[in-house]
XYZ file of C-alpha atoms in Angstrom:
383
model
C 45.433 31.423 -46.806
C 41.816 31.420 -45.546
C 42.359 27.938 -44.106
C 45.510 29.021 -42.250
C 43.759 32.134 -40.959
C 40.881 30.037 -39.598
C 43.287 27.674 -37.825
C 45.149 30.571 -36.218
C 41.921 32.251 -35.094
C 40.584 29.059 -33.500
C 43.880 28.189 -31.811
C 44.494 31.705 -30.504
C 40.929 32.129 -29.302
C 40.704 28.879 -27.375
C 44.221 29.283 -25.957
C 43.400 32.788 -24.721
C 40.183 31.618 -23.064
C 41.369 28.357 -21.552
C 45.054 28.677 -20.661
C 44.488 30.629 -17.412
C 42.102 27.888 -16.260
C 44.289 24.822 -16.795
C 46.179 25.321 -13.543
C 42.957 25.015 -11.557
C 41.868 21.972 -13.556
C 45.073 20.078 -12.726
C 44.218 20.066 -9.012
C 41.000 18.057 -9.349
C 42.424 14.589 -10.080
C 43.691 13.970 -6.555
C 40.361 15.005 -5.081
C 38.612 12.525 -7.336
C 40.873 9.702 -6.277
C 40.343 10.465 -2.581
C 36.561 10.734 -2.838
C 36.109 7.073 -3.739
C 33.674 7.828 -6.576
C 33.990 5.246 -9.340
C 34.108 6.137 -13.021
C 32.825 5.818 -15.658
C 29.213 6.605 -14.739
C 26.386 6.061 -17.225
C 23.047 7.813 -17.604
C 20.549 6.579 -20.181
C 17.843 8.794 -21.650
C 14.924 8.187 -23.951
C 12.059 10.071 -25.574
C 8.989 8.966 -27.500
C 6.731 11.456 -29.289
C 3.786 10.099 -31.255
C 1.137 12.236 -32.938
C -2.222 12.152 -34.624
C -2.529 14.803 -37.338
C -5.647 16.121 -39.050
C -5.414 18.745 -41.796
C -8.358 21.149 -41.644
C -7.829 23.012 -44.935
C -9.208 21.667 -48.226
C -6.597 20.185 -50.586
C -3.785 20.547 -48.023
C -2.178 17.400 -46.593
C -0.918 16.744 -43.056
C 2.560 17.993 -44.010
C 1.149 21.362 -45.074
C 1.554 20.812 -48.821
C -1.258 22.081 -51.061
C -2.381 19.861 -53.958
C -4.333 21.177 -56.930
C -4.931 17.624 -58.217
C -4.927 14.097 -56.846
C -5.788 12.523 -53.528
C -4.759 14.371 -50.375
C -3.843 12.641 -47.097
C -5.569 14.696 -44.424
C -5.365 12.386 -41.400
C -2.381 10.381 -40.232
C -0.608 8.893 -37.246
C 3.068 9.824 -37.004
C 6.157 9.048 -34.932
C 7.810 12.438 -34.545
C 10.736 11.405 -32.347
C 12.118 8.189 -30.869
C 15.300 9.305 -29.174
C 17.824 7.187 -27.311
C 20.706 8.849 -25.513
C 23.656 8.004 -23.301
C 25.787 10.323 -21.175
C 29.049 8.783 -19.971
C 30.874 10.620 -17.211
C 34.513 9.542 -17.495
C 35.730 11.765 -14.659
C 34.334 14.697 -12.642
C 35.422 16.998 -15.465
C 34.852 14.902 -18.597
C 31.684 13.558 -20.162
C 30.773 12.112 -23.547
C 27.225 12.433 -24.905
C 25.477 10.589 -27.716
C 21.872 11.036 -28.878
C 20.120 9.408 -31.833
C 16.616 9.834 -33.225
C 15.435 6.475 -34.567
C 12.285 8.072 -36.019
C 14.482 9.568 -38.756
C 14.662 6.128 -40.380
C 11.141 6.682 -41.750
C 12.598 8.850 -44.540
C 15.935 9.611 -46.186
C 18.472 9.393 -43.364
C 21.139 11.619 -44.946
C 22.024 14.309 -42.436
C 19.710 12.739 -39.856
C 19.543 10.099 -37.071
C 22.698 11.092 -35.144
C 21.963 14.281 -33.205
C 24.372 14.703 -30.296
C 27.908 13.308 -30.455
C 30.263 15.413 -28.364
C 32.715 15.496 -25.481
C 32.701 18.132 -22.748
C 35.510 19.044 -20.368
C 34.605 21.323 -17.452
C 37.485 23.287 -15.942
C 35.300 25.022 -13.363
C 32.076 27.029 -13.354
C 33.780 29.739 -15.373
C 34.701 27.651 -18.405
C 34.014 24.361 -20.145
C 35.092 23.153 -23.576
C 32.686 21.283 -25.880
C 33.710 19.648 -29.133
C 31.865 17.491 -31.650
C 28.261 17.650 -32.832
C 25.969 19.535 -30.474
C 23.196 22.102 -30.356
C 24.812 25.443 -31.057
C 23.806 27.999 -28.364
C 22.120 30.832 -30.254
C 18.787 31.479 -28.561
C 16.229 30.248 -26.049
C 15.323 27.092 -27.930
C 18.916 25.833 -28.075
C 19.007 25.804 -24.272
C 16.070 23.432 -23.717
C 15.144 20.019 -25.031
C 12.150 19.685 -27.338
C 10.380 17.466 -24.787
C 10.065 20.244 -22.197
C 9.236 23.230 -24.392
C 5.869 24.910 -23.991
C 4.594 24.117 -27.481
C 4.349 21.161 -29.878
C 7.673 21.895 -31.528
C 10.321 24.551 -31.986
C 9.542 27.768 -33.844
C 9.805 28.311 -37.600
C 12.741 30.675 -37.084
C 14.625 28.008 -35.127
C 14.555 25.558 -38.026
C 15.353 28.193 -40.657
C 18.332 29.531 -38.711
C 19.389 25.914 -38.231
C 19.511 25.447 -42.008
C 21.865 28.431 -42.066
C 24.207 27.027 -39.424
C 23.325 29.181 -36.406
C 20.991 26.955 -34.380
C 20.101 23.261 -34.007
C 22.745 20.525 -34.270
C 26.065 21.685 -35.730
C 29.626 20.344 -35.840
C 32.272 22.472 -34.158
C 33.570 23.584 -30.768
C 32.405 25.906 -28.022
C 33.710 27.493 -24.830
C 30.981 28.220 -22.274
C 30.624 29.069 -18.621
C 29.250 31.416 -15.975
C 30.570 34.724 -14.659
C 29.320 37.561 -12.468
C 29.298 41.046 -13.958
C 28.994 43.161 -10.845
C 25.884 41.811 -9.155
C 24.447 40.397 -12.376
C 25.025 36.669 -13.013
C 25.730 35.820 -16.637
C 26.195 32.734 -18.787
C 28.262 32.943 -21.948
C 29.242 30.831 -24.953
C 31.747 31.386 -27.760
C 31.227 28.965 -30.640
C 32.744 28.085 -34.004
C 30.994 25.650 -36.368
C 31.213 24.351 -39.912
C 27.713 25.702 -40.471
C 26.404 22.974 -42.773
C 24.356 20.986 -40.268
C 24.694 17.582 -38.648
C 26.114 14.288 -39.911
C 28.195 15.807 -42.672
C 31.353 14.151 -43.995
C 33.137 17.497 -44.099
C 32.526 21.232 -44.279
C 31.162 22.396 -47.615
C 33.896 25.042 -47.887
C 36.761 26.571 -45.887
C 34.527 29.192 -44.304
C 33.422 28.932 -40.678
C 30.750 30.648 -38.607
C 31.665 32.337 -35.321
C 29.102 33.463 -32.782
C 28.514 34.207 -29.138
C 25.593 34.102 -26.720
C 25.262 35.924 -23.406
C 22.418 35.437 -20.904
C 22.021 37.921 -18.047
C 20.003 37.147 -14.916
C 17.995 40.312 -14.301
C 15.629 39.067 -11.592
C 15.962 35.951 -9.459
C 12.472 36.355 -7.991
C 10.674 36.256 -11.341
C 13.436 34.356 -13.167
C 13.859 37.126 -15.746
C 16.733 36.447 -18.133
C 17.907 38.523 -21.084
C 19.758 36.795 -23.913
C 21.877 38.440 -26.615
C 23.327 36.660 -29.667
C 25.621 37.739 -32.468
C 27.619 35.985 -35.133
C 29.508 36.359 -38.372
C 31.122 34.052 -40.886
C 31.998 33.251 -44.456
C 30.108 30.879 -46.747
C 31.494 30.235 -50.237
C 33.458 33.533 -50.132
C 30.338 35.485 -49.060
C 30.126 37.271 -45.699
C 27.137 36.241 -43.556
C 25.799 37.327 -40.171
C 23.093 36.713 -37.580
C 21.885 38.598 -34.511
C 19.225 37.951 -31.911
C 17.735 38.961 -28.578
C 15.383 37.125 -26.242
C 13.830 37.353 -22.808
C 12.252 34.775 -20.494
C 10.401 35.113 -17.191
C 8.310 33.156 -14.701
C 5.752 34.974 -12.540
C 4.072 33.307 -9.582
C 0.412 34.369 -9.685
C -0.724 32.072 -6.862
C 0.577 29.109 -4.866
C -0.001 26.681 -7.741
C -0.364 29.066 -10.661
C 2.563 30.353 -12.742
C 2.760 32.481 -15.873
C 5.828 31.781 -18.013
C 6.716 34.182 -20.831
C 9.157 33.893 -23.739
C 9.901 36.350 -26.526
C 12.633 36.127 -29.147
C 13.782 38.079 -32.204
C 16.338 36.973 -34.783
C 17.669 38.410 -38.036
C 20.367 37.177 -40.362
C 21.598 36.260 -43.816
C 19.621 33.490 -45.505
C 22.561 32.070 -47.422
C 20.855 28.677 -47.553
C 18.128 30.228 -49.717
C 20.626 32.270 -51.739
C 22.786 29.325 -52.803
C 19.726 27.164 -53.541
C 18.703 29.579 -56.313
C 20.153 29.385 -59.844
C 22.843 31.992 -60.508
C 20.709 33.733 -63.108
C 17.803 33.865 -60.650
C 19.529 35.706 -57.806
C 21.417 38.949 -57.211
C 25.201 39.193 -56.950
C 25.203 39.698 -53.173
C 24.010 37.293 -50.494
C 23.300 40.347 -48.296
C 20.160 40.949 -50.368
C 18.647 37.773 -48.903
C 17.925 38.276 -45.227
C 15.485 36.559 -42.891
C 13.961 37.808 -39.677
C 11.428 36.565 -37.202
C 9.802 37.148 -33.831
C 7.705 34.991 -31.555
C 5.926 35.448 -28.242
C 5.014 32.427 -26.129
C 2.939 32.798 -22.933
C 2.328 29.625 -20.914
C -0.041 29.358 -17.948
C 0.829 26.440 -15.650
C -1.424 25.133 -12.869
C 0.114 22.510 -10.585
C -2.419 19.897 -9.505
C -0.556 16.878 -8.084
C -3.721 14.756 -8.308
C -2.821 11.072 -8.531
C -0.476 10.865 -11.537
C -1.573 14.192 -13.035
C 1.030 16.812 -12.111
C -0.106 19.926 -13.956
C -2.252 21.477 -16.657
C -0.701 24.010 -19.027
C -2.288 26.335 -21.558
C -0.118 28.140 -24.104
C -0.406 29.984 -27.412
C 2.664 30.915 -29.421
C 2.375 33.724 -31.942
C 5.137 33.897 -34.529
C 5.878 36.037 -37.539
C 8.690 35.004 -39.864
C 9.949 36.154 -43.249
C 12.602 34.036 -44.975
C 13.543 36.865 -47.385
C 12.145 40.239 -46.384
C 14.205 42.299 -48.866
C 13.476 40.319 -52.044
C 10.252 38.397 -52.758
C 8.937 39.076 -49.268
C 6.308 36.622 -48.010
C 5.448 36.955 -44.318
C 4.355 33.797 -42.506
C 2.271 34.193 -39.350
C 1.687 31.158 -37.152
C -0.559 30.686 -34.121
C -0.073 27.550 -32.014
C -2.653 27.218 -29.212
C -2.114 24.154 -27.011
C -3.421 22.450 -23.869
C -0.989 20.112 -22.118
C -1.503 17.520 -19.377
C 1.652 16.557 -17.486
C 1.974 13.194 -15.750
C 4.745 12.371 -13.300
C 7.697 14.670 -12.710
C 9.547 16.746 -15.306
C 7.229 15.747 -18.175
C 7.746 12.001 -17.736
C 4.400 11.679 -19.482
C 2.596 14.355 -21.453
C -0.527 14.647 -23.590
C -0.807 17.760 -25.778
C -3.792 18.886 -27.804
C -4.119 21.909 -30.054
C -3.695 23.504 -33.469
C -1.111 24.980 -35.813
C -2.673 27.876 -37.742
C -0.470 29.060 -40.628
C -1.130 32.193 -42.677
C 1.082 33.308 -45.584
C 0.957 36.729 -47.157
C 1.079 35.036 -50.585
C 0.062 31.411 -51.125
C 1.961 29.316 -53.678
C -0.099 26.361 -55.007
C 1.373 22.845 -54.930
C 3.914 23.774 -52.238
C 4.075 23.957 -48.440
C 4.061 27.768 -48.729
C 0.288 27.804 -48.378
C -2.055 28.973 -45.613
C -3.461 26.016 -43.688
C -4.729 24.771 -40.335
C -3.650 21.562 -38.606
C -5.112 19.775 -35.573
C -2.694 17.761 -33.408
C -2.788 15.323 -30.520
C 0.689 14.490 -29.249
C 1.664 11.812 -26.728
C 5.051 12.027 -25.054
C 6.953 9.723 -22.717
C 10.486 10.446 -21.542
C 13.103 8.801 -19.399
């Protein structure tokens, strides 16, 4: 019965959202034929991210794991990402996207390597349908690629909510578009996913996760946008949820000087943690295991345009995250100061230098749940 209910919900929801738009979509084929534009069109993309890591805390390795005995690797070169992507535009409305990360071959590839694998059909600016494996829209970080963010990597909350099916790459379908609410422009997305991550043979159960994201443009001058997220679902007969709010802005301080600000809060059920515990070691309700986090990321950008050097950026993200604040609470605070040199346009080349400073409320020996400091130099090239 749960399976039938899910099918009916998905069918009814997408039909309700898309049926009024199909009439408009049917008028575009003739225009395409008359324009003389040839399809398919191909766009190749690539990204290389290489790093040098140096652990600065005794008995903690470059992966953040503390060792009470044995040799500890405290310096290492690393290939973080080697992405290759292809976007194929089949028609003005239809595109197919594939993205792989070849750097994932350095370890167990289960649930890795293939990142994007989806098709998108755009009816008009008000609605588009996406299906396949894609980054589920549930926050700021799902809207931008990792190669143009203002820090070394995504936040801790992003990865933890990804493990719980709300962010990062998920398998499912989404309806998204733009509308005007009075004089306020807004972007929206309604999404349904399996919730068990990427590259999975099938869903782990019959439950699905449903969520929505809305972004409201509050100020065009300072590019102030307010984002609201909310979702619910069922995992192994247990009800789960997630909520979030975020705000971004960009203030022009001088002709070549900009201050960009990001802040984001999320809270939700940590069912990934709950089901990883033995039955005798957890409570009867998954609602007892909730995570929450907040980060603030200011970025000061100075445009130079001197030879190949385009800009210098200075940022410092502060984040607090608790993977289970109701039971066995252990707050993690992370500071990530960084200096970035941009070469070419749109981060074609980038050199980043800085630190990741992790502080746990309670350290656990011989695990990665241990306070530590890490120095990083990251080189990035993108196509």
